[in-house]
Coordinates of C-alpha atoms (C1' of nucleotides) in Angstrom, one line a residue:
Chain A
M1428 CA 67.0 28.8 0.5
T1429 CA 66.2 30.6 -2.7
T1430 CA 65.3 28.4 -5.6
Q1431 CA 67.6 29.1 -8.5
G1432 CA 66.6 29.6 -12.1
P1433 CA 67.0 32.2 -14.8
G1434 CA 67.5 35.3 -12.7
L1435 CA 64.9 37.9 -13.1
H1436 CA 61.7 35.9 -12.8
T1437 CA 63.0 33.9 -9.9
H1438 CA 64.2 36.9 -8.0
V1439 CA 60.9 38.8 -8.3
L1440 CA 58.9 35.7 -7.6
D1441 CA 60.9 34.9 -4.5
T1442 CA 60.8 38.4 -3.2
L1443 CA 57.0 38.8 -3.6
G1444 CA 56.3 35.3 -2.3
L1445 CA 58.3 36.0 0.8
E1446 CA 56.6 39.3 1.4
I1447 CA 53.2 37.9 1.0
A1448 CA 53.9 34.8 3.1
A1449 CA 55.4 37.0 5.8
G1450 CA 52.4 39.1 6.0
D1451 CA 53.7 42.4 4.7
C1452 CA 51.3 42.8 1.8
P1453 CA 48.4 41.7 4.0
P1454 CA 45.4 40.0 2.4
G1455 CA 43.3 42.5 0.5
R1456 CA 46.2 44.7 -0.5
V1457 CA 46.2 45.5 -4.1
L1458 CA 49.3 45.5 -6.3
R1459 CA 49.6 46.9 -9.8
T1460 CA 51.7 45.2 -12.4
D1461 CA 53.1 48.5 -13.6
E1462 CA 54.2 49.5 -10.1
L1463 CA 55.8 46.1 -9.6
A1464 CA 57.6 46.4 -12.9
Q1465 CA 58.9 49.8 -11.8
R1466 CA 59.8 48.7 -8.3
F1467 CA 61.9 45.7 -9.5
D1468 CA 63.0 47.4 -12.6
V1469 CA 61.9 44.7 -14.9
S1470 CA 59.6 44.5 -17.8
R1471 CA 55.8 44.0 -17.4
T1472 CA 56.4 40.6 -19.1
V1473 CA 58.4 39.3 -16.2
V1474 CA 55.9 40.7 -13.6
R1475 CA 53.0 39.1 -15.4
E1476 CA 54.6 35.7 -15.4
V1477 CA 55.4 36.0 -11.7
V1478 CA 51.8 37.1 -11.0
R1479 CA 50.5 34.1 -12.9
V1480 CA 52.6 31.8 -10.8
L1481 CA 51.5 33.4 -7.5
E1482 CA 48.0 33.2 -8.8
S1483 CA 48.3 29.5 -9.4
M1484 CA 49.4 29.2 -5.7
H1485 CA 46.3 31.2 -4.8
L1486 CA 48.5 33.8 -3.0
V1487 CA 47.0 36.5 -5.2
E1488 CA 44.2 37.0 -7.6
S1489 CA 44.4 39.2 -10.6
R1490 CA 41.3 41.0 -11.9
R1491 CA 40.8 43.4 -14.7
R1492 CA 40.4 47.0 -13.7
V1493 CA 41.2 46.1 -10.1
G1494 CA 44.7 44.8 -10.0
V1495 CA 46.5 42.0 -8.2
T1496 CA 44.8 41.3 -4.9
V1497 CA 46.6 39.4 -2.1
Q1498 CA 44.4 36.5 -1.0
P1499 CA 43.6 35.5 2.6
T1500 CA 45.6 32.7 4.1
E1501 CA 42.8 30.2 3.8
A1502 CA 43.1 30.3 0.0
W1503 CA 46.8 29.6 -0.2
N1504 CA 48.2 26.3 -1.5
V1505 CA 49.8 25.5 1.8
Y1506 CA 51.1 22.1 0.5
D1507 CA 53.2 23.7 -2.1
P1508 CA 56.8 23.2 -0.9
Q1509 CA 57.6 26.7 -2.2
V1510 CA 54.9 28.2 -0.2
I1511 CA 56.0 26.2 2.9
R1512 CA 59.5 27.5 2.5
W1513 CA 58.4 31.1 2.2
R1514 CA 56.2 30.7 5.3
L1515 CA 58.9 29.0 7.3
A1516 CA 61.2 31.9 6.5
G1517 CA 58.6 34.3 7.9
A1518 CA 57.4 35.6 11.2
D1519 CA 55.1 32.8 12.4
R1520 CA 57.4 30.0 11.8
P1521 CA 56.5 28.5 15.2
R1522 CA 52.8 28.2 14.3
Q1523 CA 53.8 26.8 11.0
L1524 CA 56.1 24.2 12.4
R1525 CA 53.5 23.1 14.8
S1526 CA 50.8 22.5 12.2
L1527 CA 53.2 20.7 10.0
T1528 CA 54.3 18.5 12.8
V1529 CA 50.8 17.6 13.6
L1530 CA 50.4 16.7 10.0
R1531 CA 53.4 14.5 10.2
S1532 CA 52.0 12.9 13.4
A1533 CA 49.0 11.8 11.4
I1534 CA 50.7 10.6 8.3
E1535 CA 54.0 9.1 9.3
P1536 CA 52.6 6.4 11.6
V1537 CA 50.4 5.1 8.8
A1538 CA 53.2 5.4 6.3
A1539 CA 55.5 3.4 8.6
G1540 CA 52.9 0.7 9.0
L1541 CA 52.7 0.4 5.2
A1542 CA 56.4 0.5 5.0
A1543 CA 56.7 -2.5 7.3
R1544 CA 54.5 -4.3 4.9
H1545 CA 56.1 -3.2 1.6
A1546 CA 59.7 -2.2 2.2
T1547 CA 62.2 -3.8 -0.1
P1548 CA 65.4 -5.3 1.4
E1549 CA 67.3 -2.4 -0.1
Q1550 CA 65.1 0.1 1.6
C1551 CA 65.4 -1.8 4.9
A1552 CA 69.2 -1.7 4.5
A1553 CA 69.2 2.0 3.7
L1554 CA 66.9 2.6 6.7
T1555 CA 69.3 0.8 9.1
E1556 CA 72.2 2.7 7.6
C1557 CA 70.5 6.0 8.3
A1558 CA 69.6 5.0 11.8
L1559 CA 73.2 4.1 12.4
G1560 CA 74.3 7.4 10.9
M1561 CA 71.9 9.2 13.4
V1562 CA 73.5 7.3 16.3
A1563 CA 77.0 8.2 15.1
T1564 CA 76.2 11.9 14.8
S1565 CA 74.0 12.2 17.9
R1566 CA 76.7 13.5 20.1
G1567 CA 79.3 16.2 19.9
Q1568 CA 77.6 19.1 18.0
Q1569 CA 77.2 17.3 14.7
L1570 CA 73.7 18.7 14.1
E1571 CA 74.1 19.1 10.4
G1572 CA 75.2 15.5 9.9
Y1573 CA 72.4 14.3 12.2
L1574 CA 69.8 16.3 10.2
E1575 CA 71.0 14.8 7.0
H1576 CA 70.5 11.3 8.2
D1577 CA 67.2 12.2 9.9
I1578 CA 65.8 13.6 6.7
A1579 CA 67.0 10.6 4.7
F1580 CA 65.5 8.2 7.2
H1581 CA 62.0 9.7 7.1
R1582 CA 62.1 10.0 3.3
I1583 CA 62.8 6.3 3.0
V1584 CA 59.9 5.4 5.3
L1585 CA 57.6 7.6 3.3
N1586 CA 58.8 6.2 0.0
A1587 CA 58.7 2.6 1.2
S1588 CA 55.0 3.1 2.1
G1589 CA 54.3 2.6 -1.5
N1590 CA 51.8 5.4 -1.5
E1591 CA 52.5 8.3 -3.8
M1592 CA 50.9 11.0 -1.6
F1593 CA 52.9 9.9 1.4
A1594 CA 56.1 9.7 -0.6
R1595 CA 55.6 13.2 -1.9
L1596 CA 55.4 14.5 1.6
G1597 CA 59.2 13.8 1.9
D1598 CA 60.0 17.3 0.9
V1599 CA 57.6 18.8 3.5
V1600 CA 59.2 16.7 6.2
A1601 CA 62.6 17.7 5.1
E1602 CA 61.6 21.4 5.3
V1603 CA 60.2 20.8 8.8
L1604 CA 63.3 19.0 10.1
A1605 CA 65.6 21.5 8.5
G1606 CA 63.6 24.4 9.8
R1607 CA 63.7 22.9 13.3
T1608 CA 67.4 22.4 13.3
H1609 CA 68.3 25.7 11.8
H1610 CA 65.9 28.1 13.3
Q1611 CA 65.4 26.9 16.8
V1612 CA 68.4 27.4 19.0
M1613 CA 69.5 23.8 19.1
F1614 CA 72.9 24.1 20.8
E1615 CA 72.2 20.7 22.5
D1616 CA 72.6 17.3 21.0
P1617 CA 69.4 15.6 19.8
D1618 CA 67.2 13.8 22.2
P1619 CA 68.8 10.3 22.8
A1620 CA 65.3 8.8 23.2
A1621 CA 64.5 9.9 19.6
V1622 CA 67.6 8.3 18.3
T1623 CA 66.8 5.0 20.0
L1624 CA 63.3 5.1 18.6
H1625 CA 64.6 5.5 15.1
V1626 CA 66.9 2.5 15.5
R1627 CA 64.0 0.4 16.8
L1628 CA 61.7 1.7 14.0
A1629 CA 64.3 0.5 11.4
E1630 CA 64.2 -2.9 13.0
A1631 CA 60.4 -3.0 13.1
V1632 CA 60.2 -2.2 9.5
R1633 CA 62.8 -4.8 8.6
E1634 CA 60.9 -7.4 10.5
G1635 CA 57.6 -6.4 9.0
D1636 CA 56.1 -5.6 12.4
V1637 CA 53.3 -3.2 11.3
A1638 CA 51.9 -2.5 14.8
D1639 CA 55.3 -1.8 16.2
A1640 CA 56.3 0.4 13.3
E1641 CA 53.1 2.5 13.8
R1642 CA 53.6 2.8 17.5
L1643 CA 57.2 3.8 17.4
T1644 CA 56.5 6.4 14.8
K1645 CA 53.8 7.8 16.9
E1646 CA 56.2 8.1 19.8
I1647 CA 58.7 9.9 17.6
A1648 CA 55.9 12.3 16.5
V1649 CA 54.8 12.9 20.1
G1650 CA 58.4 13.6 21.1
A1651 CA 58.7 16.1 18.2
L1652 CA 55.5 17.9 19.3
H1653 CA 56.6 18.0 22.9
E1654 CA 59.9 19.4 21.8
L1655 CA 58.1 22.2 20.0
D1656 CA 56.0 23.0 23.0
V1657 CA 59.2 23.3 25.1
L1658 CA 61.3 25.3 22.6
A1659 CA 58.8 27.4 20.7
P1660 CA 57.0 30.5 22.2
Chain B
M1203 CA 35.5 20.9 -14.1
T1204 CA 37.5 23.6 -15.9
T1205 CA 38.6 26.4 -13.7
Q1206 CA 37.4 29.7 -15.2
G1207 CA 39.3 32.8 -15.7
P1208 CA 40.2 35.2 -18.5
G1209 CA 39.9 32.9 -21.4
L1210 CA 43.1 32.3 -23.3
H1211 CA 45.5 31.6 -20.6
T1212 CA 43.1 29.3 -18.7
H1213 CA 42.2 27.4 -21.8
V1214 CA 45.8 26.7 -22.8
L1215 CA 46.8 25.9 -19.2
D1216 CA 44.0 23.5 -18.7
T1217 CA 44.5 21.7 -22.0
L1218 CA 48.2 21.2 -21.5
G1219 CA 47.8 20.3 -17.8
L1220 CA 45.3 17.6 -18.8
E1221 CA 47.5 16.2 -21.5
I1222 CA 50.5 16.0 -19.3
A1223 CA 48.6 14.5 -16.3
A1224 CA 46.9 12.0 -18.6
G1225 CA 50.2 10.8 -19.9
D1226 CA 50.0 12.0 -23.5
C1227 CA 53.2 14.1 -23.5
P1228 CA 55.1 11.5 -21.6
P1229 CA 57.9 12.6 -19.3
G1230 CA 61.0 13.5 -21.3
R1231 CA 59.0 14.9 -24.2
V1232 CA 60.1 18.3 -25.2
L1233 CA 57.8 21.1 -26.2
R1234 CA 58.7 24.3 -27.9
T1235 CA 57.0 27.6 -27.0
D1236 CA 56.8 28.6 -30.6
E1237 CA 55.1 25.4 -31.6
L1238 CA 52.6 25.7 -28.7
A1239 CA 51.9 29.3 -29.7
Q1240 CA 51.1 28.0 -33.2
R1241 CA 49.1 25.0 -32.1
F1242 CA 46.8 27.1 -29.8
D1243 CA 46.9 30.1 -32.0
V1244 CA 47.9 32.4 -29.3
S1245 CA 50.9 34.7 -28.7
R1246 CA 54.1 33.5 -27.2
T1247 CA 53.3 35.7 -24.2
V1248 CA 50.4 33.6 -23.3
V1249 CA 52.3 30.3 -23.8
R1250 CA 55.2 31.6 -21.7
E1251 CA 52.8 32.4 -18.8
V1252 CA 51.3 29.0 -19.0
V1253 CA 54.7 27.3 -19.1
R1254 CA 55.7 29.3 -16.0
V1255 CA 52.7 28.0 -14.1
L1256 CA 53.2 24.4 -15.2
E1257 CA 56.8 24.8 -14.1
S1258 CA 55.8 26.0 -10.7
M1259 CA 53.8 22.8 -10.4
H1260 CA 56.9 20.9 -11.5
L1261 CA 54.9 19.4 -14.4
V1262 CA 57.5 20.7 -16.8
E1263 CA 60.9 22.3 -16.7
S1264 CA 62.0 25.0 -19.1
R1265 CA 65.6 25.3 -20.2
R1266 CA 67.3 27.6 -22.6
R1267 CA 68.3 26.1 -25.9
V1268 CA 66.5 22.9 -25.0
G1269 CA 62.8 23.7 -24.6
V1270 CA 60.1 22.8 -22.2
T1271 CA 60.6 19.3 -20.9
V1272 CA 57.8 17.2 -19.3
Q1273 CA 58.9 16.1 -15.9
P1274 CA 58.5 12.6 -14.4
T1275 CA 55.6 12.0 -12.1
E1276 CA 57.7 12.0 -9.0
A1277 CA 58.4 15.6 -9.5
W1278 CA 54.8 16.8 -9.7
N1279 CA 53.1 18.8 -7.0
V1280 CA 50.5 16.1 -6.4
Y1281 CA 48.9 18.1 -3.6
D1282 CA 48.0 21.0 -5.9
P1283 CA 44.2 20.7 -6.3
Q1284 CA 44.5 21.7 -9.9
V1285 CA 46.9 18.8 -10.5
I1286 CA 44.6 16.5 -8.6
R1287 CA 41.7 17.5 -10.8
W1288 CA 43.7 17.0 -14.0
R1289 CA 44.9 13.6 -12.9
L1290 CA 41.4 12.5 -11.7
A1291 CA 40.1 13.4 -15.2
G1292 CA 42.7 11.1 -16.8
A1293 CA 43.3 7.5 -17.4
D1294 CA 44.6 6.2 -14.1
R1295 CA 41.8 7.7 -12.0
P1296 CA 41.5 4.4 -10.0
R1297 CA 45.1 4.4 -8.8
Q1298 CA 44.7 8.1 -8.0
L1299 CA 41.5 7.6 -6.0
R1300 CA 43.1 4.8 -4.1
S1301 CA 46.2 6.7 -3.0
L1302 CA 44.1 9.7 -2.1
T1303 CA 41.8 7.6 -0.1
V1304 CA 44.7 6.1 1.8
L1305 CA 45.8 9.6 2.5
R1306 CA 42.3 10.4 3.8
S1307 CA 42.4 7.3 6.0
A1308 CA 45.6 8.6 7.7
I1309 CA 44.5 12.1 8.2
E1310 CA 40.8 12.2 8.8
P1311 CA 40.8 10.1 12.0
V1312 CA 43.3 12.3 13.6
A1313 CA 41.4 15.4 12.4
A1314 CA 38.2 14.0 13.8
G1315 CA 39.9 13.4 17.1
L1316 CA 41.0 17.0 17.2
A1317 CA 37.6 18.1 16.1
A1318 CA 36.1 16.3 19.1
R1319 CA 38.3 18.4 21.3
H1320 CA 37.9 21.8 19.6
A1321 CA 34.7 21.9 17.6
T1322 CA 32.5 24.9 18.4
P1323 CA 28.8 24.5 19.1
E1324 CA 28.1 26.0 15.7
Q1325 CA 30.3 23.5 14.0
C1326 CA 28.7 20.6 15.9
A1327 CA 25.3 21.9 14.9
A1328 CA 26.4 22.1 11.3
L1329 CA 27.8 18.6 11.4
T1330 CA 24.6 17.2 12.7
E1331 CA 22.7 19.0 10.1
C1332 CA 24.9 17.5 7.4
A1333 CA 24.6 14.0 8.8
L1334 CA 20.8 14.4 8.8
G1335 CA 21.0 15.6 5.2
M1336 CA 22.9 12.5 4.3
V1337 CA 20.3 10.4 5.9
A1338 CA 17.5 12.2 4.1
T1339 CA 19.2 11.8 0.7
S1340 CA 20.5 8.3 1.2
R1341 CA 17.7 6.6 -0.6
G1342 CA 16.0 7.1 -3.9
Q1343 CA 18.8 8.0 -6.3
Q1344 CA 19.6 11.4 -4.8
L1345 CA 23.3 10.9 -5.3
E1346 CA 24.0 14.6 -6.0
G1347 CA 22.3 15.8 -2.8
Y1348 CA 24.0 13.1 -0.8
L1349 CA 27.4 14.0 -2.2
E1350 CA 26.9 17.7 -1.3
H1351 CA 26.2 16.8 2.3
D1352 CA 29.0 14.3 2.4
I1353 CA 31.5 16.9 1.2
A1354 CA 30.2 19.5 3.6
F1355 CA 30.4 17.0 6.5
H1356 CA 34.0 16.2 5.9
R1357 CA 35.0 19.8 5.3
I1358 CA 33.5 20.7 8.7
V1359 CA 35.4 18.0 10.5
L1360 CA 38.7 19.0 8.9
N1361 CA 38.1 22.7 9.7
A1362 CA 37.0 21.9 13.2
S1363 CA 40.3 20.1 13.8
G1364 CA 41.8 23.6 14.2
N1365 CA 44.9 22.5 12.1
E1366 CA 45.4 24.5 9.0
M1367 CA 47.0 21.7 7.1
F1368 CA 44.1 19.4 7.8
A1369 CA 41.6 22.2 7.0
R1370 CA 43.2 22.8 3.6
L1371 CA 42.7 19.2 2.7
G1372 CA 39.0 19.8 2.4
D1373 CA 39.4 20.6 -1.3
V1374 CA 41.2 17.3 -1.9
V1375 CA 38.5 15.3 -0.1
A1376 CA 35.9 17.1 -2.1
E1377 CA 37.6 16.1 -5.3
V1378 CA 37.8 12.5 -4.1
L1379 CA 34.2 12.3 -3.1
A1380 CA 33.0 14.0 -6.3
G1381 CA 35.3 11.8 -8.4
R1382 CA 34.0 8.7 -6.7
T1383 CA 30.3 9.7 -7.2
H1384 CA 30.6 10.9 -10.8
H1385 CA 33.1 8.5 -12.3
Q1386 CA 32.3 5.2 -10.8
V1387 CA 29.1 3.7 -11.9
M1388 CA 27.1 4.4 -8.7
F1389 CA 23.6 3.5 -9.7
E1390 CA 23.0 2.2 -6.2
D1391 CA 22.2 4.2 -3.1
P1392 CA 25.1 4.9 -0.8
D1393 CA 26.1 2.2 1.8
P1394 CA 23.7 2.5 4.7
A1395 CA 26.5 1.6 7.1
A1396 CA 28.4 4.6 6.0
V1397 CA 25.4 6.8 6.7
T1398 CA 25.0 5.5 10.2
L1399 CA 28.7 6.0 10.9
H1400 CA 28.5 9.6 9.9
V1401 CA 25.6 10.2 12.2
R1402 CA 27.4 8.6 15.1
L1403 CA 30.6 10.5 14.3
A1404 CA 28.6 13.8 14.5
E1405 CA 27.4 12.7 17.9
A1406 CA 30.9 11.7 19.1
V1407 CA 32.3 15.1 18.1
R1408 CA 29.5 16.9 19.8
E1409 CA 30.1 15.0 23.0
G1410 CA 33.9 15.4 22.8
D1411 CA 34.6 11.7 22.6
V1412 CA 38.0 11.8 21.0
A1413 CA 38.6 8.0 20.9
D1414 CA 35.2 7.3 19.4
A1415 CA 35.5 10.1 16.8
E1416 CA 38.8 8.6 15.7
R1417 CA 37.5 5.0 15.6
L1418 CA 34.4 5.9 13.7
T1419 CA 36.3 7.9 11.1
K1420 CA 38.7 5.0 10.7
E1421 CA 35.7 2.8 10.0
I1422 CA 34.4 5.2 7.4
A1423 CA 37.8 5.2 5.7
V1424 CA 38.1 1.5 5.8
G1425 CA 34.7 1.3 4.2
A1426 CA 35.7 3.7 1.5
L1427 CA 38.8 1.7 0.7
H1428 CA 36.8 -1.5 0.6
E1429 CA 34.3 0.1 -1.8
L1430 CA 37.2 1.1 -4.1
D1431 CA 38.5 -2.4 -4.1
V1432 CA 35.1 -3.7 -5.1
L1433 CA 34.2 -1.1 -7.7
A1434 CA 37.6 -0.2 -9.3
P1435 CA 39.6 -2.5 -11.5
Chain C
dG558 C1' 17.1 57.5 -4.6
dT559 C1' 17.2 54.2 -8.4
dG560 C1' 18.7 52.6 -12.6
dA561 C1' 20.9 53.0 -17.2
dT562 C1' 24.9 54.9 -19.5
dC563 C1' 29.5 56.4 -20.0
dT564 C1' 34.4 56.6 -18.9
dA565 C1' 38.7 55.5 -17.8
dA566 C1' 41.8 52.3 -15.3
dA567 C1' 44.0 48.2 -15.3
dA568 C1' 44.8 43.6 -16.9
dG569 C1' 44.9 40.8 -21.1
dT570 C1' 46.8 40.0 -25.7
dC571 C1' 49.8 40.5 -29.6
dA572 C1' 53.9 41.4 -32.6
dT573 C1' 58.5 42.3 -32.8
dA574 C1' 63.1 43.1 -31.8
dC575 C1' 66.9 42.0 -29.2
dT576 C1' 69.9 39.3 -25.4
dT577 C1' 71.7 35.3 -23.2
dT578 C1' 72.6 30.8 -22.3
dT579 C1' 73.7 26.4 -23.9
dT580 C1' 74.3 22.5 -26.9
dG581 C1' 76.4 20.4 -30.7
dT582 C1' 79.6 20.9 -34.3
dT583 C1' 83.5 22.1 -36.4
dC584 C1' 88.2 22.8 -36.7
dG585 C1' 92.9 22.6 -35.4
dC586 C1' 96.3 20.3 -32.7
dC587 C1' 98.6 16.6 -30.7
Chain D
dG1490 C1' 92.2 8.8 -34.5
dG1491 C1' 91.1 11.3 -30.5
dC1492 C1' 90.9 15.5 -27.7
dG1493 C1' 90.1 20.2 -26.6
dA1494 C1' 88.9 24.9 -27.8
dA1495 C1' 86.6 28.1 -30.5
dC1496 C1' 82.2 28.9 -32.9
dA1497 C1' 77.5 29.1 -34.6
dA1498 C1' 72.8 28.5 -34.2
dA1499 C1' 68.7 27.3 -31.5
dA1500 C1' 65.7 28.2 -28.0
dA1501 C1' 64.3 30.5 -24.0
dG1502 C1' 64.5 35.0 -21.6
dT1503 C1' 63.7 40.0 -21.6
dA1504 C1' 62.1 44.5 -23.2
dT1505 C1' 58.9 47.6 -25.5
dG1506 C1' 54.9 49.6 -27.4
dA1507 C1' 50.5 49.3 -29.4
dC1508 C1' 46.0 47.7 -29.0
dT1509 C1' 41.7 45.1 -26.9
dT1510 C1' 38.6 43.8 -23.3
dT1511 C1' 36.6 43.9 -19.1
dT1512 C1' 34.6 46.3 -15.4
dA1513 C1' 34.4 49.4 -11.1
dG1514 C1' 32.8 53.6 -10.4
dA1515 C1' 31.2 58.1 -11.7
dT1516 C1' 27.7 60.5 -14.1
dC1517 C1' 23.4 61.6 -15.5
dA1518 C1' 18.5 61.1 -16.5
dC1519 C1' 14.3 59.9 -14.5

DNA sequence: GTGATCTAAAAGTCATACTTTTTGTTCGCC
DNA sequence: GGCGAACAAAAAGTATGACTTTTAGATCAC
């Protein structure tokens, strides 16, 4: 998925971002703006803007008389959805998916608990609708439809938590779910147990059962982690 | 805390970032690159680079024939440490601190549990040392020294979890703790209960007691949240 | 070998000219 | 009067070239 925008800048940014995230251009490698301009056949202006953006993500550092140095992984802004997308497209997607799923397993239960407290009737209704949509698409190779409802479901929970930091993790979760569906060979239908858990979670939230919401979400997360262990190298 | 770097770009970026995060320049407000160049007395080149960076943080969106539009809060990359810093410097620091602390309360217990499993002897030693440092600086108006050890402590736990996403939250936690110490009138010494909890947590991690590590961290988080309720509007 | 000095490489900055997209207006037609 | 198409201008996007500033690394003196 390549973010669109006025052509040149976006193209160069995306290409470089992918290369760095993928590990070509290993940390320590030095790039020169002039070379990049030549390589992409764009003006130095464009390259400089791209470099500034990569720098703000701490993927590179630019120093006078040295050049643009690729930074070690530990420096990267790994919560930037753009960076996440680049990394998920790269070689160590499995590792990436795992660490993101562990993150989800920490956050979503708490978010679900808060959602059980604060969800509006509209949010509860939307949640139930998503759960039903998941049920409807859980059989017969309708993975895309299922994914859509799954993403919407988790997004609603995160939003309903009322916490901004949780809510903004919706994009990350969406990337994880999409990455899982698209890149792991998922010829089978989704786990029926997971579907059931989502339905029950929608109920728990609607009824304001905090403890249950937390527990069910934890189960969902455990299932997701287990699935990763089974399907990923 | 103003990130340093080659002067002009950094200065303009920081100023604009602060203004937007603070809510001057409300969402929907349109800026023009020429005006900005004039206002800061820099070339359009510099302004454009700044705008591109702000755009990558989703603080603004730049469109032809329209200008640079400030985006609504929901679009911002709120996990970007830079954005966090800007927001914590602004008016609604209390709200910000609260939502970040809730985030901590979700993540740190899980991270501590993992740390109890995976921490190396070196990490355990460092943890104990930090805890002792906290004890030593917990009385007699040594807030700065205490803060330093507190930050180091939580950083080690997050790193020892072995999960990259958790580890990279160290910067966020550091910002939160620093913000709490510096911006809330903390003439008193830190809560003795919190100090004790940290010491016990270091022990739990060293002994590999996962459940205990989780529980103690939860208690620390609850205390922090309570403290916020008491001290913030 | 140590330290001060010099040099050149690369990023940083600026001014300007030109292109492209897009919005809002104008004009003609029904 | 309202509707659609052509049009003009505004603002960002791109390109280029000249110049400045920092600084790593070489050179040179001691």
